[in-house]
mmCIF file of C-alpha atoms (C1' of nucleotides) and ligand atoms in Angstrom:
data_model
loop_
_atom_site.group_PDB
_atom_site.id
_atom_site.type_symbol
_atom_site.label_atom_id
_atom_site.label_comp_id
_atom_site.label_asym_id
_atom_site.label_seq_id
_atom_site.Cartn_x
_atom_site.Cartn_y
_atom_site.Cartn_z
ATOM 1 C CA MET A 1 -0.133 -0.075 -0.294
ATOM 2 C CA ARG A 2 1.485 3.073 -0.927
ATOM 3 C CA LYS A 3 1.446 5.714 1.616
ATOM 4 C CA ARG A 4 -0.244 8.942 0.243
ATOM 5 C CA ILE A 5 2.625 12.266 0.091
ATOM 6 C CA ASN A 6 1.707 15.734 -0.383
ATOM 7 C CA ALA A 7 2.234 17.883 -3.310
ATOM 8 C CA LEU A 8 5.523 18.637 -2.676
ATOM 9 C CA ALA A 9 6.815 15.289 -1.860
ATOM 10 C CA GLU A 10 5.030 14.457 -4.819
ATOM 11 C CA GLN A 11 7.206 17.197 -7.037
ATOM 12 C CA LEU A 12 10.029 16.143 -5.591
ATOM 13 C CA LEU A 13 9.900 12.579 -6.079
ATOM 14 C CA ASP A 14 8.644 13.051 -10.218
ATOM 15 C CA THR A 15 11.726 15.156 -10.783
ATOM 16 C CA LEU A 16 13.801 11.119 -9.463
ATOM 17 C CA GLU A 17 12.087 9.600 -11.822
ATOM 18 C CA GLN A 18 12.232 11.886 -14.367
ATOM 19 C CA LYS A 19 16.101 11.863 -13.797
ATOM 20 C CA GLY A 20 16.383 7.516 -14.260
ATOM 21 C CA TYR A 21 15.740 7.053 -10.885
ATOM 22 C CA ARG A 22 13.326 3.934 -9.160
ATOM 23 C CA SER A 23 10.455 5.904 -7.204
ATOM 24 C CA THR A 24 11.080 3.423 -4.191
ATOM 25 C CA GLU A 25 8.883 3.386 -0.479
ATOM 26 C CA PRO A 26 12.033 5.487 1.159
ATOM 27 C CA ARG A 27 13.224 7.490 -0.884
ATOM 28 C CA ARG A 28 9.206 8.314 -0.901
ATOM 29 C CA ALA A 29 9.295 8.378 3.296
ATOM 30 C CA MET A 30 12.169 11.107 2.513
ATOM 31 C CA ALA A 31 10.655 13.056 0.222
ATOM 32 C CA GLN A 32 7.556 13.103 2.138
ATOM 33 C CA VAL A 33 9.771 14.467 5.611
ATOM 34 C CA ILE A 34 12.081 16.145 3.925
ATOM 35 C CA ALA A 35 8.578 18.811 2.730
ATOM 36 C CA ASN A 36 7.574 18.512 5.859
ATOM 37 C CA GLN A 37 10.997 20.340 7.472
ATOM 38 C CA ASP A 38 10.085 24.127 7.872
ATOM 39 C CA LYS A 39 14.221 24.698 8.499
ATOM 40 C CA HIS A 40 17.008 23.326 7.652
ATOM 41 C CA PHE A 41 18.150 19.922 8.762
ATOM 42 C CA THR A 42 20.910 17.487 8.987
ATOM 43 C CA ALA A 43 21.240 14.155 7.948
ATOM 44 C CA GLU A 44 20.547 12.612 11.491
ATOM 45 C CA ASP A 45 17.456 15.004 11.796
ATOM 46 C CA LEU A 46 16.123 12.736 8.995
ATOM 47 C CA ARG A 47 17.265 9.553 10.512
ATOM 48 C CA LYS A 48 14.924 10.584 14.115
ATOM 49 C CA GLN A 49 11.890 10.195 11.535
ATOM 50 C CA LEU A 50 12.728 8.260 9.311
ATOM 51 C CA PRO A 51 13.864 5.470 12.247
ATOM 52 C CA SER A 52 13.236 2.122 9.835
ATOM 53 C CA LEU A 53 14.904 3.079 6.904
ATOM 54 C CA GLY A 54 18.704 2.320 6.821
ATOM 55 C CA ARG A 55 21.517 5.239 7.348
ATOM 56 C CA ALA A 56 23.221 4.636 4.477
ATOM 57 C CA THR A 57 19.566 4.743 2.611
ATOM 58 C CA ILE A 58 19.440 8.577 4.528
ATOM 59 C CA PHE A 59 22.828 9.520 3.172
ATOM 60 C CA ARG A 60 22.210 8.382 -0.892
ATOM 61 C CA SER A 61 19.021 9.496 -1.323
ATOM 62 C CA LEU A 62 20.119 13.082 0.968
ATOM 63 C CA LYS A 63 23.168 13.333 -2.005
ATOM 64 C CA LEU A 64 20.476 12.142 -5.192
ATOM 65 C CA LEU A 65 18.746 15.216 -3.524
ATOM 66 C CA VAL A 66 21.711 17.219 -3.568
ATOM 67 C CA GLU A 67 23.120 16.472 -7.056
ATOM 68 C CA THR A 68 19.792 17.074 -8.891
ATOM 69 C CA GLY A 69 19.739 20.629 -7.181
ATOM 70 C CA MET A 70 15.927 19.945 -4.839
ATOM 71 C CA VAL A 71 18.320 19.997 -1.953
ATOM 72 C CA CYS A 72 20.705 22.511 -1.460
ATOM 73 C CA ARG A 73 23.232 22.398 1.928
ATOM 74 C CA VAL A 74 23.518 25.258 4.340
ATOM 75 C CA LEU A 75 26.772 26.351 6.413
ATOM 76 C CA LEU A 76 25.773 27.242 9.437
ATOM 77 C CA GLU A 77 28.071 30.083 10.958
ATOM 78 C CA ASP A 78 30.093 27.677 12.830
ATOM 79 C CA GLY A 79 31.038 25.628 10.674
ATOM 80 C CA ASP A 80 28.333 22.992 10.546
ATOM 81 C CA LEU A 81 27.084 21.964 7.222
ATOM 82 C CA HIS A 82 22.692 21.291 7.469
ATOM 83 C CA TYR A 83 20.839 21.292 4.241
ATOM 84 C CA GLN A 84 17.385 22.558 3.360
ATOM 85 C CA LEU A 85 15.010 22.420 -0.006
ATOM 86 C CA SER A 86 15.955 24.617 -2.498
ATOM 87 C CA HIS A 87 14.020 26.694 -5.173
ATOM 88 C CA ARG A 88 16.013 25.224 -8.265
ATOM 89 C CA GLY A 89 18.722 27.704 -9.572
ATOM 90 C CA HIS A 90 21.429 29.376 -7.652
ATOM 91 C CA HIS A 91 20.811 31.574 -4.937
ATOM 92 C CA HIS A 92 22.190 31.492 -1.198
ATOM 93 C CA HIS A 93 20.489 32.568 2.295
ATOM 94 C CA LEU A 94 20.084 34.952 4.482
ATOM 95 C CA LEU A 95 20.555 32.565 7.874
ATOM 96 C CA CYS A 96 18.871 34.172 11.102
ATOM 97 C CA VAL A 97 21.561 32.968 13.942
ATOM 98 C CA GLU A 98 18.605 33.609 16.497
ATOM 99 C CA CYS A 99 15.630 31.722 15.655
ATOM 100 C CA GLY A 100 17.972 29.200 12.455
ATOM 101 C CA SER A 101 15.554 30.284 9.693
ATOM 102 C CA SER A 102 16.966 30.953 7.177
ATOM 103 C CA GLN A 103 16.157 32.943 3.800
ATOM 104 C CA ASP A 104 16.304 32.931 0.403
ATOM 105 C CA LEU A 105 18.137 35.370 -1.800
ATOM 106 C CA LEU A 106 16.875 34.149 -5.226
ATOM 107 C CA GLY A 107 18.781 36.950 -7.209
ATOM 108 C CA CYS A 108 22.689 36.567 -6.759
ATOM 109 C CA ASP A 109 23.737 40.604 -7.489
ATOM 110 C CA ILE A 110 27.000 39.871 -6.228
ATOM 111 C CA GLU A 111 28.233 37.778 -9.465
ATOM 112 C CA ASP A 112 28.948 41.297 -11.086
ATOM 113 C CA LEU A 113 31.016 42.967 -8.427
ATOM 114 C CA LEU A 114 33.078 39.012 -8.913
ATOM 115 C CA GLN A 115 33.653 39.418 -11.684
ATOM 116 C CA GLN A 116 35.170 42.941 -11.529
ATOM 117 C CA THR A 117 37.584 41.931 -8.902
ATOM 118 C CA SER A 118 38.486 38.702 -10.291
ATOM 119 C CA ALA A 119 39.418 40.300 -13.540
ATOM 120 C CA ARG A 120 40.915 42.693 -11.774
ATOM 121 C CA HIS A 121 43.044 39.757 -10.019
ATOM 122 C CA GLY A 122 43.643 37.484 -13.241
ATOM 123 C CA PHE A 123 41.057 35.172 -11.891
ATOM 124 C CA GLU A 124 38.473 33.815 -13.991
ATOM 125 C CA LEU A 125 35.404 33.323 -12.413
ATOM 126 C CA SER A 126 33.569 29.760 -11.847
ATOM 127 C CA GLY A 127 31.762 29.757 -8.857
ATOM 128 C CA HIS A 128 30.936 31.328 -5.521
ATOM 129 C CA TRP A 129 29.728 29.454 -2.591
ATOM 130 C CA LEU A 130 27.816 32.665 -0.034
ATOM 131 C CA GLU A 131 26.430 32.403 3.187
ATOM 132 C CA VAL A 132 24.610 36.101 4.910
ATOM 133 C CA TYR A 133 24.432 36.143 8.580
ATOM 134 C CA GLY A 134 22.208 37.956 10.988
ATOM 135 C CA ARG A 135 18.718 38.249 12.259
ATOM 136 C CA CYS A 136 15.262 38.140 11.080
ATOM 137 C CA ASN A 137 12.752 40.419 11.276
ATOM 138 C CA ALA A 138 11.280 38.096 13.107
ATOM 139 C CA CYS A 139 13.859 37.355 15.975
ATOM 140 C CA ARG A 140 14.003 41.819 15.853
ATOM 141 C CA ASN A 141 10.271 42.112 16.401
ATOM 142 C CA VAL A 142 10.429 40.371 19.087
ATOM 143 C CA GLU A 143 13.771 42.223 20.640
ATOM 144 C CA GLN A 144 11.898 45.091 20.581
ATOM 145 C CA THR A 145 8.840 44.291 21.817
ATOM 146 C CA VAL A 146 10.573 43.039 25.013
ATOM 147 C CA GLU A 147 11.756 46.467 25.008
ATOM 148 C CA LEU A 148 8.945 48.290 24.618
ATOM 149 C CA ALA A 149 7.448 45.759 27.443
ATOM 150 C CA ASN A 150 10.360 46.987 29.777
ATOM 151 C CA ALA A 151 10.150 51.059 28.766
ATOM 152 C CA MET B 1 68.160 22.531 22.384
ATOM 153 C CA ARG B 2 65.742 25.254 20.878
ATOM 154 C CA LYS B 3 65.349 25.067 17.061
ATOM 155 C CA ARG B 4 65.879 27.482 14.796
ATOM 156 C CA ILE B 5 62.268 28.735 13.646
ATOM 157 C CA ASN B 6 62.197 31.569 10.751
ATOM 158 C CA ALA B 7 60.586 35.062 10.645
ATOM 159 C CA LEU B 8 56.666 34.194 10.211
ATOM 160 C CA ALA B 9 57.329 30.976 12.503
ATOM 161 C CA GLU B 10 58.848 33.341 14.451
ATOM 162 C CA GLN B 11 55.343 35.778 14.620
ATOM 163 C CA LEU B 12 52.431 33.247 15.008
ATOM 164 C CA LEU B 13 54.747 32.059 18.187
ATOM 165 C CA ASP B 14 54.817 36.220 19.544
ATOM 166 C CA THR B 15 51.153 36.045 18.808
ATOM 167 C CA LEU B 16 50.522 33.325 20.580
ATOM 168 C CA GLU B 17 52.089 34.261 23.493
ATOM 169 C CA GLN B 18 51.396 38.059 23.452
ATOM 170 C CA LYS B 19 48.128 36.311 24.225
ATOM 171 C CA GLY B 20 48.730 34.294 27.155
ATOM 172 C CA TYR B 21 49.833 30.973 25.722
ATOM 173 C CA ARG B 22 52.725 28.982 25.897
ATOM 174 C CA SER B 23 55.762 28.844 23.887
ATOM 175 C CA THR B 24 56.016 25.222 23.363
ATOM 176 C CA GLU B 25 57.957 22.646 21.557
ATOM 177 C CA PRO B 26 55.318 21.207 19.608
ATOM 178 C CA ARG B 27 53.846 25.148 18.691
ATOM 179 C CA ARG B 28 57.344 25.713 17.320
ATOM 180 C CA ALA B 29 56.938 22.315 15.314
ATOM 181 C CA MET B 30 54.089 23.361 14.137
ATOM 182 C CA ALA B 31 54.686 27.372 13.977
ATOM 183 C CA GLN B 32 57.611 26.311 11.743
ATOM 184 C CA VAL B 33 55.800 23.654 9.033
ATOM 185 C CA ILE B 34 52.346 26.249 8.638
ATOM 186 C CA ALA B 35 55.033 28.928 7.888
ATOM 187 C CA ASN B 36 56.329 26.837 5.145
ATOM 188 C CA GLN B 37 52.750 25.967 3.542
ATOM 189 C CA ASP B 38 52.958 26.887 -0.043
ATOM 190 C CA LYS B 39 48.869 25.918 -0.315
ATOM 191 C CA HIS B 40 46.105 25.745 2.132
ATOM 192 C CA PHE B 41 46.473 21.936 4.306
ATOM 193 C CA THR B 42 44.448 20.350 6.066
ATOM 194 C CA ALA B 43 45.372 18.697 9.301
ATOM 195 C CA GLU B 44 46.290 15.830 8.085
ATOM 196 C CA ASP B 45 48.895 17.237 5.928
ATOM 197 C CA LEU B 46 50.403 18.694 9.253
ATOM 198 C CA ARG B 47 50.665 15.563 11.233
ATOM 199 C CA LYS B 48 52.682 13.529 8.287
ATOM 200 C CA GLN B 49 55.334 16.749 9.041
ATOM 201 C CA LEU B 50 55.544 16.379 12.123
ATOM 202 C CA PRO B 51 54.797 12.704 12.699
ATOM 203 C CA SER B 52 56.088 13.069 16.854
ATOM 204 C CA LEU B 53 53.570 14.563 17.598
ATOM 205 C CA GLY B 54 50.099 14.018 18.839
ATOM 206 C CA ARG B 55 47.695 13.996 17.070
ATOM 207 C CA ALA B 56 45.166 15.917 19.783
ATOM 208 C CA THR B 57 47.965 18.511 19.916
ATOM 209 C CA ILE B 58 48.130 18.971 15.889
ATOM 210 C CA PHE B 59 43.749 20.243 16.222
ATOM 211 C CA ARG B 60 44.328 21.669 19.709
ATOM 212 C CA SER B 61 47.353 24.071 18.055
ATOM 213 C CA LEU B 62 45.504 24.474 14.901
ATOM 214 C CA LYS B 63 42.170 25.425 16.808
ATOM 215 C CA LEU B 64 44.313 28.117 18.912
ATOM 216 C CA LEU B 65 45.640 29.778 16.126
ATOM 217 C CA VAL B 66 42.270 30.073 14.119
ATOM 218 C CA GLU B 67 40.564 31.336 16.870
ATOM 219 C CA THR B 68 43.186 34.063 17.044
ATOM 220 C CA GLY B 69 43.242 34.842 13.762
ATOM 221 C CA MET B 70 46.970 33.484 12.895
ATOM 222 C CA VAL B 71 44.937 31.123 10.461
ATOM 223 C CA CYS B 72 42.146 30.933 8.487
ATOM 224 C CA ARG B 73 40.128 27.827 7.166
ATOM 225 C CA VAL B 74 38.931 27.755 4.052
ATOM 226 C CA LEU B 75 36.076 26.249 2.213
ATOM 227 C CA LEU B 76 36.987 24.453 -1.119
ATOM 228 C CA GLU B 77 34.342 23.289 -3.540
ATOM 229 C CA ASP B 78 33.407 20.062 -2.665
ATOM 230 C CA GLY B 79 32.577 20.896 0.846
ATOM 231 C CA ASP B 80 36.163 19.655 1.726
ATOM 232 C CA LEU B 81 38.040 22.220 4.833
ATOM 233 C CA HIS B 82 41.155 23.204 5.114
ATOM 234 C CA TYR B 83 43.357 25.665 6.478
ATOM 235 C CA GLN B 84 45.793 28.387 5.865
ATOM 236 C CA LEU B 85 48.116 31.553 7.398
ATOM 237 C CA SER B 86 45.392 34.437 7.056
ATOM 238 C CA HIS B 87 45.757 37.927 6.374
ATOM 239 C CA ARG B 88 44.548 39.217 9.701
ATOM 240 C CA GLY B 89 40.707 40.712 9.514
ATOM 241 C CA HIS B 90 38.040 39.794 7.493
ATOM 242 C CA HIS B 91 38.718 38.310 3.530
ATOM 243 C CA HIS B 92 37.840 36.179 1.261
ATOM 244 C CA HIS B 93 39.770 34.358 -1.001
ATOM 245 C CA LEU B 94 40.120 33.383 -4.363
ATOM 246 C CA LEU B 95 40.210 29.669 -4.688
ATOM 247 C CA CYS B 96 42.128 27.990 -8.278
ATOM 248 C CA VAL B 97 40.439 25.078 -9.022
ATOM 249 C CA GLU B 98 42.864 23.626 -11.285
ATOM 250 C CA CYS B 99 45.810 24.223 -9.127
ATOM 251 C CA GLY B 100 44.655 24.240 -5.590
ATOM 252 C CA SER B 101 46.385 27.753 -5.181
ATOM 253 C CA SER B 102 44.734 31.026 -3.607
ATOM 254 C CA GLN B 103 44.325 34.202 -3.335
ATOM 255 C CA ASP B 104 43.792 36.939 -0.358
ATOM 256 C CA LEU B 105 41.201 38.998 -1.727
ATOM 257 C CA LEU B 106 41.827 41.963 0.974
ATOM 258 C CA GLY B 107 39.292 44.004 0.400
ATOM 259 C CA CYS B 108 35.752 42.842 1.306
ATOM 260 C CA ASP B 109 34.097 45.070 -1.072
ATOM 261 C CA ILE B 110 30.391 43.358 -1.244
ATOM 262 C CA GLU B 111 29.474 43.942 2.494
ATOM 263 C CA ASP B 112 27.585 47.179 1.061
ATOM 264 C CA LEU B 113 25.681 45.006 -1.567
ATOM 265 C CA LEU B 114 24.846 42.192 1.078
ATOM 266 C CA GLN B 115 23.507 45.541 3.400
ATOM 267 C CA GLN B 116 21.499 46.448 0.621
ATOM 268 C CA THR B 117 19.964 43.027 -0.067
ATOM 269 C CA SER B 118 19.409 42.183 4.533
ATOM 270 C CA ALA B 119 18.379 46.088 4.329
ATOM 271 C CA ARG B 120 15.602 44.446 1.549
ATOM 272 C CA HIS B 121 15.122 41.638 3.621
ATOM 273 C CA GLY B 122 14.151 43.044 6.788
ATOM 274 C CA PHE B 123 17.051 41.135 7.895
ATOM 275 C CA GLU B 124 20.360 42.695 10.939
ATOM 276 C CA LEU B 125 23.367 41.357 8.516
ATOM 277 C CA SER B 126 26.240 40.202 11.210
ATOM 278 C CA GLY B 127 28.672 38.082 8.834
ATOM 279 C CA HIS B 128 28.839 36.132 5.815
ATOM 280 C CA TRP B 129 31.191 33.684 4.258
ATOM 281 C CA LEU B 130 32.430 33.882 1.252
ATOM 282 C CA GLU B 131 34.362 31.784 -1.304
ATOM 283 C CA VAL B 132 35.162 32.708 -4.896
ATOM 284 C CA TYR B 133 36.194 29.376 -6.790
ATOM 285 C CA GLY B 134 37.576 29.775 -10.929
ATOM 286 C CA ARG B 135 41.148 29.558 -12.252
ATOM 287 C CA CYS B 136 44.190 31.913 -11.304
ATOM 288 C CA ASN B 137 46.043 34.116 -13.443
ATOM 289 C CA ALA B 138 49.262 31.170 -14.041
ATOM 290 C CA CYS B 139 46.900 28.361 -14.506
ATOM 291 C CA ARG B 140 44.800 30.183 -17.497
ATOM 292 C CA ASN B 141 48.591 31.664 -19.116
ATOM 293 C CA VAL B 142 49.569 27.313 -19.015
ATOM 294 C CA GLU B 143 46.670 26.826 -21.318
ATOM 295 C CA GLN B 144 47.235 29.480 -23.257
ATOM 296 C CA THR B 145 50.950 28.335 -24.308
ATOM 297 C CA VAL B 146 49.675 24.762 -25.125
ATOM 298 C CA GLU B 147 46.478 26.518 -26.969
ATOM 299 C CA LEU B 148 49.666 28.196 -29.431
ATOM 300 C CA ALA B 149 52.208 25.280 -29.131
ATOM 301 C CA ASN B 150 48.945 23.398 -30.849
ATOM 302 C CA ALA B 151 48.280 25.929 -33.222
ATOM 303 C "C1'" DA C 1 66.260 24.678 41.547
ATOM 304 C "C1'" DA C 2 60.974 24.283 43.604
ATOM 305 C "C1'" DT C 3 56.392 24.489 42.231
ATOM 306 C "C1'" DG C 4 52.392 25.132 39.702
ATOM 307 C "C1'" DA C 5 49.484 25.886 36.142
ATOM 308 C "C1'" DA C 6 49.200 25.171 31.253
ATOM 309 C "C1'" DA C 7 50.259 21.789 28.170
ATOM 310 C "C1'" DA C 8 50.573 16.908 25.783
ATOM 311 C "C1'" DG C 9 49.988 12.874 24.637
ATOM 312 C "C1'" DA C 10 47.390 8.162 24.363
ATOM 313 C "C1'" DT C 11 43.322 6.794 24.089
ATOM 314 C "C1'" DA C 12 38.767 5.931 23.515
ATOM 315 C "C1'" DC C 13 34.456 7.987 21.773
ATOM 316 C "C1'" DT C 14 31.654 11.131 18.441
ATOM 317 C "C1'" DA C 15 29.750 13.264 13.481
ATOM 318 C "C1'" DG C 16 29.474 12.720 9.743
ATOM 319 C "C1'" DG C 17 29.235 9.588 6.067
ATOM 320 C "C1'" DT C 18 31.816 5.985 2.614
ATOM 321 C "C1'" DA C 19 32.481 0.811 0.561
ATOM 322 C "C1'" DT C 20 30.685 -3.345 0.138
ATOM 323 C "C1'" DC C 21 28.064 -6.843 -0.560
ATOM 324 C "C1'" DA C 22 24.028 -10.209 -0.206
ATOM 325 C "C1'" DA C 23 19.173 -9.465 -0.359
ATOM 326 C "C1'" DT C 24 14.637 -7.456 -2.081
ATOM 327 C "C1'" DA C 25 12.027 -4.298 -4.616
ATOM 328 C "C1'" DT C 26 11.070 -2.046 -9.237
ATOM 329 C "C1'" DT C 27 10.250 -1.804 -13.884
ATOM 330 C "C1'" DC C 28 10.062 -2.750 -18.122
ATOM 331 C "C1'" DG C 29 9.588 -6.002 -22.362
ATOM 332 C "C1'" DC C 30 6.849 -9.616 -23.638
ATOM 333 C "C1'" DG D 1 0.298 -10.094 -14.600
ATOM 334 C "C1'" DC D 2 5.268 -12.654 -14.771
ATOM 335 C "C1'" DG D 3 9.475 -13.249 -14.989
ATOM 336 C "C1'" DA D 4 14.645 -11.404 -15.821
ATOM 337 C "C1'" DA D 5 17.540 -7.729 -15.684
ATOM 338 C "C1'" DT D 6 18.679 -4.289 -12.422
ATOM 339 C "C1'" DA D 7 18.759 -0.072 -9.373
ATOM 340 C "C1'" DT D 8 18.385 0.013 -4.578
ATOM 341 C "C1'" DT D 9 18.178 -0.829 0.327
ATOM 342 C "C1'" DG D 10 20.274 -1.865 4.874
ATOM 343 C "C1'" DA D 11 23.718 -4.435 7.808
ATOM 344 C "C1'" DT D 12 28.212 -3.988 8.349
ATOM 345 C "C1'" DA D 13 32.572 -2.520 8.055
ATOM 346 C "C1'" DC D 14 35.282 1.722 7.422
ATOM 347 C "C1'" DC D 15 36.828 6.430 6.881
ATOM 348 C "C1'" DT D 16 37.759 10.944 7.632
ATOM 349 C "C1'" DA D 17 37.949 15.250 10.894
ATOM 350 C "C1'" DG D 18 37.898 15.917 15.062
ATOM 351 C "C1'" DT D 19 36.969 16.325 20.699
ATOM 352 C "C1'" DA D 20 36.594 14.444 25.684
ATOM 353 C "C1'" DT D 21 39.131 12.612 29.147
ATOM 354 C "C1'" DC D 22 42.607 11.457 32.383
ATOM 355 C "C1'" DT D 23 48.002 11.180 32.881
ATOM 356 C "C1'" DT D 24 52.501 12.288 32.766
ATOM 357 C "C1'" DT D 25 55.384 16.367 30.879
ATOM 358 C "C1'" DT D 26 57.015 20.616 30.175
ATOM 359 C "C1'" DC D 27 57.006 24.973 30.558
ATOM 360 C "C1'" DA D 28 57.462 30.042 33.288
ATOM 361 C "C1'" DT D 29 58.180 31.856 37.808
ATOM 362 C "C1'" DT D 30 59.928 33.064 41.655
HETATM 363 MN MN1 MN E 1 19.230 27.125 -0.685
HETATM 364 MN MN1 MN E 2 42.149 33.880 4.224
HETATM 365 ZN ZN1 ZN E 3 15.158 34.752 12.934
HETATM 366 ZN ZN1 ZN E 4 45.918 27.774 -11.328
#
DNA sequence: AATGAAAAGATACTAGGTATCAATATTCGC
DNA sequence: GCGAATATTGATACCTAGTATCTTTTCATT
């Protein structure tokens, strides 16, 4: 009996199938769990939510999803590597160091700047990795509210 | 008998001492080896060159050097983490994916851009991590030479 | 030189991930 | 719908990078 999964999870599987990968029960389960994640997560997080799957399977599927662009890797400020559902294509993240949320930066407007800087150094630009750390709107508002309450 | 070490290595140790850390034989040896590195390196690279040091000592000293800003961490395109001698202060790297060399980008001119982008998302910027990948001048010249020779 | 603190080294342990391989599930042609 | 060919799984062992703990050694100071 095939478990019912939501539209987003369905889409992940469809994309895998289009790339020639089989639609298996473990992959269905992973797609569903990943689709339910509201923040970036680790392989270990998935494992806790999918105790019946083999550990290797989790790493393998995760890798597949990263390679096909559906999940992206997120470097936390402390060096930890997490994963999260990805918008396709090149983009960056605004990572809140307080609540751990992450916002996608879709347009990559540093490309031009890097191009210029590279040129100045005789360097042929081919790619870059950028992560941005700070505090998100929600966390800033909470602090403001607390300040007002104490005033 | 205190081994003679070069000026750069001496400087690393002096800085450690100024921060209250002792100048020990293992640290002298590490400082010297790191000063001799011409590229980014891993802890394992150091270990091969310093087989008499305990593994934990290598990791501990490396961490110390990173914390005091004398060595910086470099994220390779494949996700590998390497280390290298650092110019103090915030900076980025132009990493050649062909020869593995790395050039420091001293001025960080993306700060303004990030500030604007963050503001647009209601995000309070506090930091960022940027690595730039491509091909260095030397590698480009080599290719050109080969092309000419084959023409 | 004696002392107390810092550091080293041995060892065991952890997290995150990969290699191997026999057993199983999925797909595809019929 | 059935079976063969093949992709995938899960168990296990292994690996890299790093940390925790603890005893012994080294350093800096007096
Ligand atoms: Mn992303
Ligand atoms: Mn650097
Ligand atoms: Zn936040
Ligand atoms: Zn190069």
